[in-house]
Tab-separated table of C-alpha atoms in Angstrom:
chain	number	residue	atom	x	y	z
Y	1	UNK	CA	-60.821	219.375	240.235
Y	2	UNK	CA	-60.300	222.492	238.042
Y	3	UNK	CA	-63.661	224.075	237.152
Y	4	UNK	CA	-64.145	225.663	233.746
Y	5	UNK	CA	-65.989	228.936	233.919
Y	6	UNK	CA	-68.817	228.969	231.191
Y	7	UNK	CA	-69.540	232.152	229.354
Y	8	UNK	CA	-72.589	231.662	227.161
Y	9	UNK	CA	-71.655	234.349	224.765
Y	10	UNK	CA	-68.329	232.753	224.143
Y	11	UNK	CA	-69.409	229.285	223.323
Y	12	UNK	CA	-69.099	229.368	219.691
Y	13	UNK	CA	-70.319	225.936	219.036
Y	14	UNK	CA	-73.941	226.773	220.403
Y	15	UNK	CA	-74.130	230.422	219.795
Y	16	UNK	CA	-76.688	231.219	216.994
Y	17	UNK	CA	-76.233	234.719	215.552
Y	18	UNK	CA	-79.561	236.706	215.636
Y	19	UNK	CA	-80.618	240.080	214.183
Y	20	UNK	CA	-83.560	242.068	212.624
Y	21	UNK	CA	-85.794	245.000	213.305
Y	22	UNK	CA	-87.620	244.132	216.746
Y	23	UNK	CA	-87.027	241.751	219.478
Y	24	UNK	CA	-89.917	239.539	218.250
Y	25	UNK	CA	-87.571	238.480	215.368
Y	26	UNK	CA	-84.953	237.255	217.780
Y	27	UNK	CA	-86.373	233.972	219.162
Y	28	UNK	CA	-85.084	230.543	219.666
Y	29	UNK	CA	-87.094	227.781	220.989
Y	30	UNK	CA	-89.765	230.248	222.107
Y	31	UNK	CA	-87.342	232.366	224.055
Y	32	UNK	CA	-86.285	235.867	223.339
Y	33	UNK	CA	-82.584	236.221	222.593
Y	34	UNK	CA	-80.945	239.674	222.888
Y	35	UNK	CA	-79.022	240.338	219.646
Y	36	UNK	CA	-75.590	241.574	219.336
Y	37	UNK	CA	-72.844	242.203	216.968
Y	38	UNK	CA	-69.065	241.597	217.620
Y	39	UNK	CA	-65.589	241.011	216.111
Y	40	UNK	CA	-65.133	237.467	215.384
Y	41	UNK	CA	-61.373	237.239	214.494
Y	42	UNK	CA	-59.830	233.856	215.375
Y	43	UNK	CA	-56.342	232.190	214.728
Y	44	UNK	CA	-55.237	228.710	214.443
Y	45	UNK	CA	-52.604	226.923	216.522
Y	46	UNK	CA	-49.900	228.326	214.496
Y	47	UNK	CA	-51.164	231.990	214.853
Y	48	UNK	CA	-52.453	232.165	211.265
Y	49	UNK	CA	-55.749	233.793	210.929
Y	50	UNK	CA	-58.767	231.566	210.376
Y	51	UNK	CA	-60.450	233.290	207.411
Y	52	UNK	CA	-64.206	233.293	206.952
Y	53	UNK	CA	-66.133	231.209	205.904
Y	54	UNK	CA	-63.905	228.590	207.488
Y	55	UNK	CA	-65.083	227.865	211.132
Y	56	UNK	CA	-63.823	226.138	214.254
Y	57	UNK	CA	-66.102	225.697	217.116
Y	58	UNK	CA	-63.132	225.286	219.457
Y	59	UNK	CA	-61.697	228.665	218.872
Y	60	UNK	CA	-62.429	231.740	220.791
Y	61	UNK	CA	-62.576	235.281	219.163
Y	62	UNK	CA	-59.531	237.403	219.870
Y	63	UNK	CA	-59.507	241.275	220.719
Y	64	UNK	CA	-56.016	241.755	219.161
Y	65	UNK	CA	-53.606	240.386	216.830
Y	66	UNK	CA	-49.811	241.135	216.022
Y	67	UNK	CA	-49.430	241.337	212.260
Y	68	UNK	CA	-46.194	240.950	210.598
Y	69	UNK	CA	-47.502	240.238	207.105
Y	70	UNK	CA	-48.149	242.719	204.440
Y	71	UNK	CA	-50.956	240.771	202.751
Y	72	UNK	CA	-54.419	242.121	203.223
Y	73	UNK	CA	-55.749	241.296	206.729
Y	74	UNK	CA	-59.377	240.119	206.993
Y	75	UNK	CA	-61.233	241.032	210.018
Y	76	UNK	CA	-64.737	239.273	210.335
Y	77	UNK	CA	-67.670	240.731	212.202
Y	78	UNK	CA	-70.583	238.617	213.134
Y	79	UNK	CA	-74.323	239.452	213.880
Y	80	UNK	CA	-76.891	237.206	215.444
Y	81	UNK	CA	-79.900	235.872	213.497
Y	82	UNK	CA	-81.323	232.776	211.719
Y	83	UNK	CA	-81.913	235.263	208.788
Y	84	UNK	CA	-82.764	239.056	208.552
Y	85	UNK	CA	-85.999	240.319	207.318
Y	86	UNK	CA	-84.511	243.583	206.662
Y	87	UNK	CA	-81.015	244.823	205.885
Y	88	UNK	CA	-78.996	245.957	208.993
Y	89	UNK	CA	-75.933	248.198	208.961
Y	90	UNK	CA	-73.291	248.694	211.619
Y	91	UNK	CA	-70.918	251.579	211.734
Y	92	UNK	CA	-67.269	251.157	213.029
Y	93	UNK	CA	-64.365	253.654	213.520
Y	94	UNK	CA	-60.680	253.238	213.013
Y	95	UNK	CA	-57.890	254.841	214.884
Y	96	UNK	CA	-54.122	254.547	214.526
Y	97	UNK	CA	-50.993	255.424	216.549
Y	98	UNK	CA	-48.958	255.953	213.472
Y	99	UNK	CA	-49.187	257.321	209.901
Y	100	UNK	CA	-52.712	256.815	208.658
Y	101	UNK	CA	-51.535	256.721	204.972
Y	102	UNK	CA	-49.861	253.421	205.544
Y	103	UNK	CA	-53.178	251.301	205.347
Y	104	UNK	CA	-56.580	251.439	203.938
Y	105	UNK	CA	-59.955	249.858	204.828
Y	106	UNK	CA	-62.753	248.390	202.778
Y	107	UNK	CA	-65.463	249.064	203.599
Y	108	UNK	CA	-64.284	252.380	205.296
Y	109	UNK	CA	-66.875	252.894	207.995
Y	110	UNK	CA	-70.056	250.692	207.500
Y	111	UNK	CA	-70.684	246.949	207.493
Y	112	UNK	CA	-73.924	245.444	205.995
Y	113	UNK	CA	-75.937	242.258	207.070
Y	114	UNK	CA	-78.874	241.020	205.090
Y	115	UNK	CA	-80.866	237.678	204.509
Y	116	UNK	CA	-78.634	234.882	205.600
Y	117	UNK	CA	-75.569	236.962	205.298
Y	118	UNK	CA	-74.506	237.379	209.033
Y	119	UNK	CA	-70.909	237.971	208.615
Y	120	UNK	CA	-69.187	240.790	207.160
Y	121	UNK	CA	-65.463	241.536	206.873
Y	122	UNK	CA	-63.192	244.637	207.255
Y	123	UNK	CA	-60.329	244.210	204.769
Y	124	UNK	CA	-57.194	246.005	206.166
Y	125	UNK	CA	-54.814	246.501	203.239
Y	126	UNK	CA	-51.210	247.811	203.756
Y	127	UNK	CA	-49.815	250.323	201.180
Y	128	UNK	CA	-46.426	250.969	202.384
Y	129	UNK	CA	-44.089	249.959	205.296
Y	130	UNK	CA	-45.400	251.063	208.538
Y	131	UNK	CA	-43.597	252.844	211.342
Y	132	UNK	CA	-42.281	250.974	214.352
Y	133	UNK	CA	-44.715	250.134	217.249
Y	134	UNK	CA	-47.756	251.352	215.142
Y	135	UNK	CA	-51.260	250.026	215.917
Y	136	UNK	CA	-54.622	250.145	214.346
Y	137	UNK	CA	-57.889	249.943	216.525
Y	138	UNK	CA	-61.214	249.124	214.967
Y	139	UNK	CA	-64.319	249.879	217.164
Y	140	UNK	CA	-67.993	249.052	216.576
Y	141	UNK	CA	-69.917	252.051	217.231
Y	142	UNK	CA	-73.637	251.551	216.419
Y	143	UNK	CA	-76.326	249.675	214.498
Y	144	UNK	CA	-79.191	250.795	212.279
Y	145	UNK	CA	-81.429	248.686	214.533
Y	146	UNK	CA	-81.189	250.053	218.095
Y	147	UNK	CA	-82.289	246.804	219.408
Y	148	UNK	CA	-78.880	245.256	218.383
Y	149	UNK	CA	-76.306	245.365	221.197
Y	150	UNK	CA	-72.703	246.398	220.302
Y	151	UNK	CA	-70.302	243.693	221.555
Y	152	UNK	CA	-70.929	240.438	223.491
Y	153	UNK	CA	-73.413	240.754	226.336
Y	154	UNK	CA	-70.783	239.964	229.050
Y	155	UNK	CA	-67.923	242.048	230.788
Y	156	UNK	CA	-65.149	239.659	230.245
Y	157	UNK	CA	-64.849	239.494	226.512
Y	158	UNK	CA	-67.004	242.070	224.675
Y	159	UNK	CA	-65.237	242.038	221.333
Y	160	UNK	CA	-66.638	245.429	220.365
Y	161	UNK	CA	-62.988	246.607	219.703
Y	162	UNK	CA	-60.108	244.850	217.775
Y	163	UNK	CA	-56.534	245.967	217.958
Y	164	UNK	CA	-53.911	245.195	215.149
Y	165	UNK	CA	-50.423	245.579	216.521
Y	166	UNK	CA	-48.055	246.114	213.694
Y	167	UNK	CA	-44.991	244.111	214.460
Y	168	UNK	CA	-41.718	243.883	212.522
Y	169	UNK	CA	-42.338	243.373	208.968
Y	170	UNK	CA	-41.069	240.072	207.466
Y	171	UNK	CA	-41.183	239.944	203.615
Y	172	UNK	CA	-39.240	237.272	201.842
Y	173	UNK	CA	-39.600	235.584	198.325
Y	174	UNK	CA	-38.942	232.089	196.934
Y	175	UNK	CA	-39.485	229.833	193.968
Y	176	UNK	CA	-42.192	227.115	194.633
Y	177	UNK	CA	-40.291	224.824	192.312
Y	178	UNK	CA	-36.480	224.666	191.427
Y	179	UNK	CA	-36.564	223.117	187.961
Y	180	UNK	CA	-38.777	223.084	184.831
Y	181	UNK	CA	-38.166	220.991	181.756
Y	182	UNK	CA	-39.130	222.511	178.226
Y	183	UNK	CA	-39.664	221.231	174.744
Y	184	UNK	CA	-37.271	223.762	173.280
Y	185	UNK	CA	-39.745	225.116	170.522
Y	186	UNK	CA	-39.449	228.684	169.321
Y	187	UNK	CA	-42.489	230.702	170.686
Y	188	UNK	CA	-43.024	228.029	173.690
Y	189	UNK	CA	-44.255	229.927	176.861
Y	190	UNK	CA	-43.158	228.682	180.281
Y	191	UNK	CA	-45.184	229.887	183.353
Y	192	UNK	CA	-43.657	230.123	186.761
Y	193	UNK	CA	-44.256	231.959	189.973
Y	194	UNK	CA	-42.300	233.793	192.562
Y	195	UNK	CA	-43.887	233.364	195.910
Y	196	UNK	CA	-44.205	235.969	198.598
Y	197	UNK	CA	-45.405	234.042	201.770
Y	198	UNK	CA	-45.879	237.317	203.728
Y	199	UNK	CA	-46.968	239.538	200.701
Y	200	UNK	CA	-45.126	242.401	199.024
Y	201	UNK	CA	-45.576	246.151	198.111
Y	202	UNK	CA	-45.892	246.607	194.342
Y	203	UNK	CA	-44.168	249.991	194.558
Y	204	UNK	CA	-41.172	248.333	196.089
Y	205	UNK	CA	-41.159	245.159	193.749
Y	206	UNK	CA	-41.401	247.447	190.772
Y	207	UNK	CA	-37.903	248.977	191.651
Y	208	UNK	CA	-36.480	245.496	192.908
Y	209	UNK	CA	-33.675	243.926	191.045
Y	210	UNK	CA	-34.943	240.569	191.474
Y	211	UNK	CA	-33.053	238.056	189.327
Y	212	UNK	CA	-29.532	237.139	188.472
Y	213	UNK	CA	-29.450	235.410	185.148
Y	214	UNK	CA	-27.248	232.797	183.585
Y	215	UNK	CA	-28.585	232.203	180.108
Y	216	UNK	CA	-28.005	229.360	177.739
Y	217	UNK	CA	-30.550	230.406	175.185
Y	218	UNK	CA	-32.543	233.439	174.091
Y	219	UNK	CA	-35.984	234.272	175.720
Y	220	UNK	CA	-38.043	237.149	176.861
Y	221	UNK	CA	-39.559	237.496	180.426
Y	222	UNK	CA	-42.860	239.212	181.294
Y	223	UNK	CA	-45.058	239.236	184.304
Y	224	UNK	CA	-48.829	239.550	184.991
Y	225	UNK	CA	-50.242	242.790	186.733
Y	226	UNK	CA	-50.219	242.520	190.452
Y	227	UNK	CA	-54.024	243.116	190.762
Y	228	UNK	CA	-55.070	242.421	194.435
Y	229	UNK	CA	-52.953	239.330	194.749
Y	230	UNK	CA	-50.020	239.921	197.139
Y	231	UNK	CA	-49.016	236.284	197.625
Y	232	UNK	CA	-47.230	235.674	194.287
Y	233	UNK	CA	-46.297	236.969	190.892
Y	234	UNK	CA	-46.951	235.062	187.699
Y	235	UNK	CA	-44.082	235.154	185.225
Y	236	UNK	CA	-43.979	234.079	181.605
Y	237	UNK	CA	-40.752	233.052	179.891
Y	238	UNK	CA	-41.077	233.005	175.980
Y	239	UNK	CA	-38.439	231.181	173.910
Y	240	UNK	CA	-37.084	233.199	171.229
Y	241	UNK	CA	-35.107	230.332	169.381
Y	242	UNK	CA	-35.422	226.594	168.528
Y	243	UNK	CA	-33.511	224.325	170.769
Y	244	UNK	CA	-33.916	221.229	168.632
Y	245	UNK	CA	-30.353	219.530	168.792
Y	246	UNK	CA	-31.447	216.325	170.703
Y	247	UNK	CA	-27.840	215.650	171.649
Y	248	UNK	CA	-27.312	219.061	173.410
Y	249	UNK	CA	-28.249	219.898	177.022
Y	250	UNK	CA	-29.714	223.357	177.176
Y	251	UNK	CA	-29.965	225.344	180.384
Y	252	UNK	CA	-30.893	228.928	181.553
Y	253	UNK	CA	-31.176	229.663	185.261
Y	254	UNK	CA	-32.691	232.461	187.334
Y	255	UNK	CA	-31.373	233.257	190.805
Y	256	UNK	CA	-33.286	235.329	193.249
Y	257	UNK	CA	-31.072	238.174	194.646
Y	258	UNK	CA	-30.859	238.463	198.363
Y	259	UNK	CA	-32.123	242.196	199.308
Y	260	UNK	CA	-32.422	243.875	202.529
Y	261	UNK	CA	-36.355	244.117	202.305
Y	262	UNK	CA	-36.787	240.887	200.476
Y	263	UNK	CA	-34.474	238.225	201.544
Y	264	UNK	CA	-34.543	235.175	199.301
Y	265	UNK	CA	-35.488	231.791	201.072
Y	266	UNK	CA	-36.330	228.302	200.176
Y	267	UNK	CA	-35.622	227.530	196.445
Y	268	UNK	CA	-33.507	230.502	195.379
Y	269	UNK	CA	-32.499	229.029	191.843
Y	270	UNK	CA	-34.885	228.062	189.049
Y	271	UNK	CA	-33.410	226.079	186.261
Y	272	UNK	CA	-35.148	226.134	182.821
Y	273	UNK	CA	-33.911	222.967	181.027
Y	274	UNK	CA	-34.218	221.205	177.717
Y	275	UNK	CA	-32.566	217.849	178.458
Y	276	UNK	CA	-30.848	215.688	175.981
Y	277	UNK	CA	-33.344	213.540	174.152
Y	278	UNK	CA	-32.921	209.743	174.375
Y	279	UNK	CA	-34.909	207.077	172.339
Y	280	UNK	CA	-36.959	205.286	174.911
Y	281	UNK	CA	-40.044	203.182	174.714
Y	282	UNK	CA	-42.674	204.387	177.476
Y	283	UNK	CA	-43.968	200.817	177.523
Y	284	UNK	CA	-40.771	199.983	179.460
Y	285	UNK	CA	-41.961	202.215	182.167
Y	286	UNK	CA	-39.221	201.694	184.783
Y	287	UNK	CA	-40.458	204.434	186.997
Y	288	UNK	CA	-43.681	202.433	187.866
Y	289	UNK	CA	-41.504	199.811	189.610
Y	290	UNK	CA	-40.658	202.350	192.275
Y	291	UNK	CA	-44.093	203.865	193.347
Y	292	UNK	CA	-47.671	202.625	194.415
Y	293	UNK	CA	-50.256	205.377	194.606
Y	294	UNK	CA	-52.823	202.832	196.030
Y	295	UNK	CA	-50.644	203.017	199.268
Y	296	UNK	CA	-50.262	206.399	200.746
Y	297	UNK	CA	-47.460	205.174	202.984
Y	298	UNK	CA	-45.316	203.642	200.287
Y	299	UNK	CA	-41.614	203.964	200.636
Y	300	UNK	CA	-38.447	203.007	198.789
Y	301	UNK	CA	-35.650	201.867	200.831
Y	302	UNK	CA	-31.950	202.395	200.670
Y	303	UNK	CA	-28.567	202.734	202.158
Y	304	UNK	CA	-25.664	204.795	201.414
Y	305	UNK	CA	-21.988	204.588	202.215
Y	306	UNK	CA	-21.335	207.218	205.023
Y	307	UNK	CA	-19.391	207.969	208.105
Y	308	UNK	CA	-20.784	206.343	211.375
Y	309	UNK	CA	-19.026	207.298	214.439
Y	310	UNK	CA	-15.762	207.721	212.665
Y	311	UNK	CA	-16.200	204.477	210.619
Y	312	UNK	CA	-17.540	204.045	207.045
Y	313	UNK	CA	-20.552	201.998	206.832
Y	314	UNK	CA	-23.863	201.514	205.011
Y	315	UNK	CA	-26.483	203.709	206.693
Y	316	UNK	CA	-30.131	202.714	205.993
Y	317	UNK	CA	-32.833	205.245	205.118
Y	318	UNK	CA	-36.361	205.286	203.401
Y	319	UNK	CA	-38.396	208.011	201.651
Y	320	UNK	CA	-41.739	208.551	200.354
Y	321	UNK	CA	-41.622	207.971	196.472
Y	322	UNK	CA	-43.971	209.352	193.914
Y	323	UNK	CA	-44.280	209.606	190.029
Y	324	UNK	CA	-43.613	212.719	188.104
Y	325	UNK	CA	-47.027	213.964	186.772
Y	326	UNK	CA	-46.921	215.257	183.174
Y	327	UNK	CA	-49.231	216.350	180.387
Y	328	UNK	CA	-50.361	214.134	177.625
Y	329	UNK	CA	-48.128	215.779	175.092
Y	330	UNK	CA	-44.959	214.957	177.164
Y	331	UNK	CA	-42.702	212.634	175.020
Y	332	UNK	CA	-42.375	210.466	178.021
Y	333	UNK	CA	-46.065	210.391	179.233
Y	334	UNK	CA	-47.745	207.156	179.692
Y	335	UNK	CA	-51.443	206.925	180.894
Y	336	UNK	CA	-51.759	206.114	184.592
Y	337	UNK	CA	-55.608	206.532	185.034
Y	338	UNK	CA	-58.477	207.664	182.866
Y	339	UNK	CA	-60.579	207.901	186.168
Y	340	UNK	CA	-63.061	205.373	184.871
Y	341	UNK	CA	-64.411	208.172	182.266
Y	342	UNK	CA	-64.436	208.527	178.580
Y	343	UNK	CA	-63.504	212.224	179.083
Y	344	UNK	CA	-59.864	212.633	178.103
Y	345	UNK	CA	-59.550	215.894	179.927
Y	346	UNK	CA	-59.359	214.193	183.414
Y	347	UNK	CA	-56.762	211.539	182.389
Y	348	UNK	CA	-53.624	211.321	184.553
Y	349	UNK	CA	-50.309	210.833	182.869
Y	350	UNK	CA	-46.842	210.014	184.525
Y	351	UNK	CA	-43.442	210.305	183.259
Y	352	UNK	CA	-42.451	206.734	182.518
Y	353	UNK	CA	-38.758	207.348	183.257
Y	354	UNK	CA	-38.750	209.693	186.420
Y	355	UNK	CA	-39.521	209.407	190.189
Y	356	UNK	CA	-39.384	211.843	192.988
Y	357	UNK	CA	-39.440	212.053	196.737
Y	358	UNK	CA	-41.955	214.135	198.717
Y	359	UNK	CA	-44.209	214.024	201.823
Y	360	UNK	CA	-47.896	212.718	201.582
Y	361	UNK	CA	-49.145	215.926	202.925
Y	362	UNK	CA	-48.283	218.756	205.267
Y	363	UNK	CA	-45.314	221.149	205.548
Y	364	UNK	CA	-42.682	218.846	206.690
Y	365	UNK	CA	-40.026	216.886	204.426
Y	366	UNK	CA	-39.060	213.372	203.598
Y	367	UNK	CA	-35.562	212.180	203.598
Y	368	UNK	CA	-34.653	212.123	199.872
Y	369	UNK	CA	-31.262	210.429	199.306
Y	370	UNK	CA	-30.745	210.171	203.045
Y	371	UNK	CA	-29.838	213.856	203.003
Y	372	UNK	CA	-30.928	214.553	206.587
Y	373	UNK	CA	-28.066	212.314	207.717
Y	374	UNK	CA	-25.638	214.504	205.858
Y	375	UNK	CA	-26.371	217.417	208.131
Y	376	UNK	CA	-26.687	218.381	211.748
Y	377	UNK	CA	-28.686	221.201	212.980
Y	378	UNK	CA	-30.878	221.016	210.025
Y	379	UNK	CA	-34.328	222.502	209.507
Y	380	UNK	CA	-36.780	219.885	208.293
Y	381	UNK	CA	-39.499	222.370	207.449
Y	382	UNK	CA	-40.287	222.410	203.839
Y	383	UNK	CA	-40.371	226.247	203.780
Y	384	UNK	CA	-36.841	226.359	205.053
Y	385	UNK	CA	-35.323	223.316	203.381
Y	386	UNK	CA	-37.303	222.580	200.380
Y	387	UNK	CA	-34.413	220.448	199.096
Y	388	UNK	CA	-35.260	217.555	201.228
Y	389	UNK	CA	-38.273	216.976	199.035
Y	390	UNK	CA	-36.864	216.274	195.524
Y	391	UNK	CA	-40.050	215.922	193.457
Y	392	UNK	CA	-38.059	214.906	190.298
Y	393	UNK	CA	-34.948	213.148	191.455
Y	394	UNK	CA	-34.113	210.143	189.340
Y	395	UNK	CA	-34.367	209.411	185.650
Y	396	UNK	CA	-34.105	205.908	184.167
Y	397	UNK	CA	-32.593	204.902	180.599
Y	398	UNK	CA	-33.616	201.348	179.755
Y	399	UNK	CA	-31.016	199.345	177.795
Y	400	UNK	CA	-31.592	199.375	174.180
Y	401	UNK	CA	-34.440	201.940	175.063
Y	402	UNK	CA	-36.851	199.217	175.786
Y	403	UNK	CA	-35.471	196.832	178.525
Y	404	UNK	CA	-38.098	196.108	181.282
Y	405	UNK	CA	-35.383	194.799	183.697
Y	406	UNK	CA	-32.214	197.027	183.636
Y	407	UNK	CA	-30.398	200.233	182.415
Y	408	UNK	CA	-28.666	203.349	183.459
Y	409	UNK	CA	-29.953	205.871	185.977
Y	410	UNK	CA	-29.238	209.671	186.272
Y	411	UNK	CA	-29.602	211.790	189.284
Y	412	UNK	CA	-31.326	214.714	187.687
Y	413	UNK	CA	-28.806	217.709	187.901
Y	414	UNK	CA	-30.402	220.551	189.925
Y	415	UNK	CA	-29.975	222.936	192.891
Y	416	UNK	CA	-31.603	222.115	196.243
Y	417	UNK	CA	-31.807	224.388	199.265
Y	418	UNK	CA	-31.429	223.331	202.914
Y	419	UNK	CA	-31.267	225.361	205.850
Y	420	UNK	CA	-30.165	225.257	209.499
Y	421	UNK	CA	-32.604	225.742	212.492
Y	422	UNK	CA	-31.274	229.250	212.812
Y	423	UNK	CA	-32.454	229.747	209.078
Y	424	UNK	CA	-28.871	229.900	207.575
Y	425	UNK	CA	-29.545	228.715	204.035
Y	426	UNK	CA	-27.334	226.922	201.505
Y	427	UNK	CA	-27.874	226.208	197.897
Y	428	UNK	CA	-26.396	222.772	196.863
Y	429	UNK	CA	-25.995	221.450	193.332
Y	430	UNK	CA	-26.644	217.607	193.071
Y	431	UNK	CA	-25.833	215.266	190.345
Y	432	UNK	CA	-24.791	211.678	189.831
Y	433	UNK	CA	-25.326	208.433	187.784
Y	434	UNK	CA	-25.303	204.744	188.008
Y	435	UNK	CA	-27.464	201.733	186.974
Y	436	UNK	CA	-30.668	199.817	187.832
Y	437	UNK	CA	-31.569	196.145	187.671
Y	438	UNK	CA	-34.094	193.604	188.651
Y	439	UNK	CA	-32.008	191.520	190.874
Y	440	UNK	CA	-34.737	188.907	191.721
Y	441	UNK	CA	-38.542	188.698	190.682
Y	442	UNK	CA	-40.122	192.005	191.240
Y	443	UNK	CA	-37.068	193.316	193.246
Y	444	UNK	CA	-35.301	196.196	191.738
Y	445	UNK	CA	-32.046	197.715	192.832
Y	446	UNK	CA	-30.716	201.194	191.905
Y	447	UNK	CA	-26.985	201.560	192.367
Y	448	UNK	CA	-25.412	205.113	191.905
Y	449	UNK	CA	-23.035	207.737	193.119
Y	450	UNK	CA	-24.459	210.892	194.423
Y	451	UNK	CA	-22.406	214.330	194.152
Y	452	UNK	CA	-23.255	217.248	196.308
Y	453	UNK	CA	-21.426	220.473	195.552
Y	454	UNK	CA	-21.085	223.576	197.681
Y	455	UNK	CA	-17.806	225.328	198.422
Y	456	UNK	CA	-18.860	226.532	202.000
Y	457	UNK	CA	-20.147	223.263	203.231
Y	458	UNK	CA	-17.950	220.649	201.504
Y	459	UNK	CA	-14.999	222.704	200.156
Y	460	UNK	CA	-16.017	221.585	196.633
Y	461	UNK	CA	-17.816	218.240	195.968
Y	462	UNK	CA	-18.593	215.569	198.345
Y	463	UNK	CA	-19.666	212.122	197.100
Y	464	UNK	CA	-21.470	208.990	198.424
Y	465	UNK	CA	-22.307	205.718	197.009
Y	466	UNK	CA	-26.225	204.625	197.255
Y	467	UNK	CA	-28.247	201.498	196.650
Y	468	UNK	CA	-32.207	202.102	196.643
Y	469	UNK	CA	-34.877	199.157	196.539
Y	470	UNK	CA	-38.448	198.984	195.820
Y	471	UNK	CA	-39.074	196.650	198.800
Y	472	UNK	CA	-37.870	196.799	202.482
Y	473	UNK	CA	-36.678	193.272	202.181
Y	474	UNK	CA	-33.451	193.157	200.150
Y	475	UNK	CA	-30.020	191.326	200.292
Y	476	UNK	CA	-27.379	192.501	202.799
Y	477	UNK	CA	-25.041	194.988	201.223
Y	478	UNK	CA	-21.262	194.187	201.506
Y	479	UNK	CA	-18.935	196.826	202.779
Y	480	UNK	CA	-16.977	198.619	200.176
Y	481	UNK	CA	-13.288	199.808	200.259
Y	482	UNK	CA	-13.921	203.551	199.669
Y	483	UNK	CA	-13.756	206.757	201.673
Y	484	UNK	CA	-17.045	208.111	202.754
Y	485	UNK	CA	-18.553	211.466	203.506
Y	486	UNK	CA	-19.181	212.987	207.023
Y	487	UNK	CA	-21.837	214.923	208.653
Y	488	UNK	CA	-21.738	218.737	208.185
Y	489	UNK	CA	-23.054	221.132	210.809
Y	490	UNK	CA	-25.219	223.719	209.169
């Protein structure tokens, strides 16, 4: 039998943190407890720091961490006590093996604990790119109360020092969404973000030529001050003209430029679109036939005509399907829920004519349009292949604008991004059209052609025929006499 060595000062679940001005103040159950202060830096299973005040009793404090992000690193320090009668300060020092001007500390040398505030934090901010193999070591030196011991009271993991190894910097940027619809009114402001998952240096971004523009209308682009946020930049696009011809499709796009220090990943293209306006009665609400938010595992089911071991055949798939949430003033908005209140500000509206595909939660992806079968060696992580989650995918156009049983369907034109497991990334334009119809009571069928365009992957445009149903039980689909697409190795 394996035996686990129990170290009292490391059992986070039962350690209570104590401190004050005399040992009489450190008592638990009538016993004296020797107070101590130590670094309390922990990481989750994915090696991402657990930031205070989040807690996890199963984690053990670390004495070092390899940092590749340029976002501010938060290093918590914990002191023992139920509460403090008087404030306690703890001094610490910092030494570096590289340039000292590449980082700054807040506070610089002194931590403060008072009342029930028993954790303080050293914020390590990075001001420019560091040198190779640089490290920063923080060391707890002394406390204003001499009764407080520096570090855990053991010899195996004192946690009185904490070393930050500065690894290879990884800075990238991406759009969190790939498409935004607009009303097309002069003066309209559209807000969007550019995300930097590992942070950025303002001095570098100021000089960065970030976007390549393809403009179909006039606008001006501004952004907020960076402030202390190094995770994203907020941009504001203001329309300088009216786009009020309902029969015209208007689009401008911004493409993130791939640079040495900031490679573009995930969604690289953002489309700003004013679609053609069609007279439709929201009461037809065809989108509602294809989602059920009362069932978190609700799926739509489909098949597409695709290569199967050298033979064309219908290939089955399913995907988590959701409505497209919109604001009340959206012309396609239909009230989904008033949340049982008379307050209109908490009402939820859905687009009556659009659906999308996404995961219920987490960082993985669903199988929109069976796209995962189109590729081999694909990465299924949303950070690398956000294109597998198409949150606004299909748009319905009821016959006569009000039919509740049939009409036309459009694959919403957009760019999606998929990547290989080696992170080779590809931007693919998707489009297509077809029809939808209630083929028996309550059972709807969507029948359409999907087009994928990418010169490198497909030599141009590849197509596939699709059928999607709102129930897993549907009629057997007959074979068709058409060629089919084949898997592509990413």
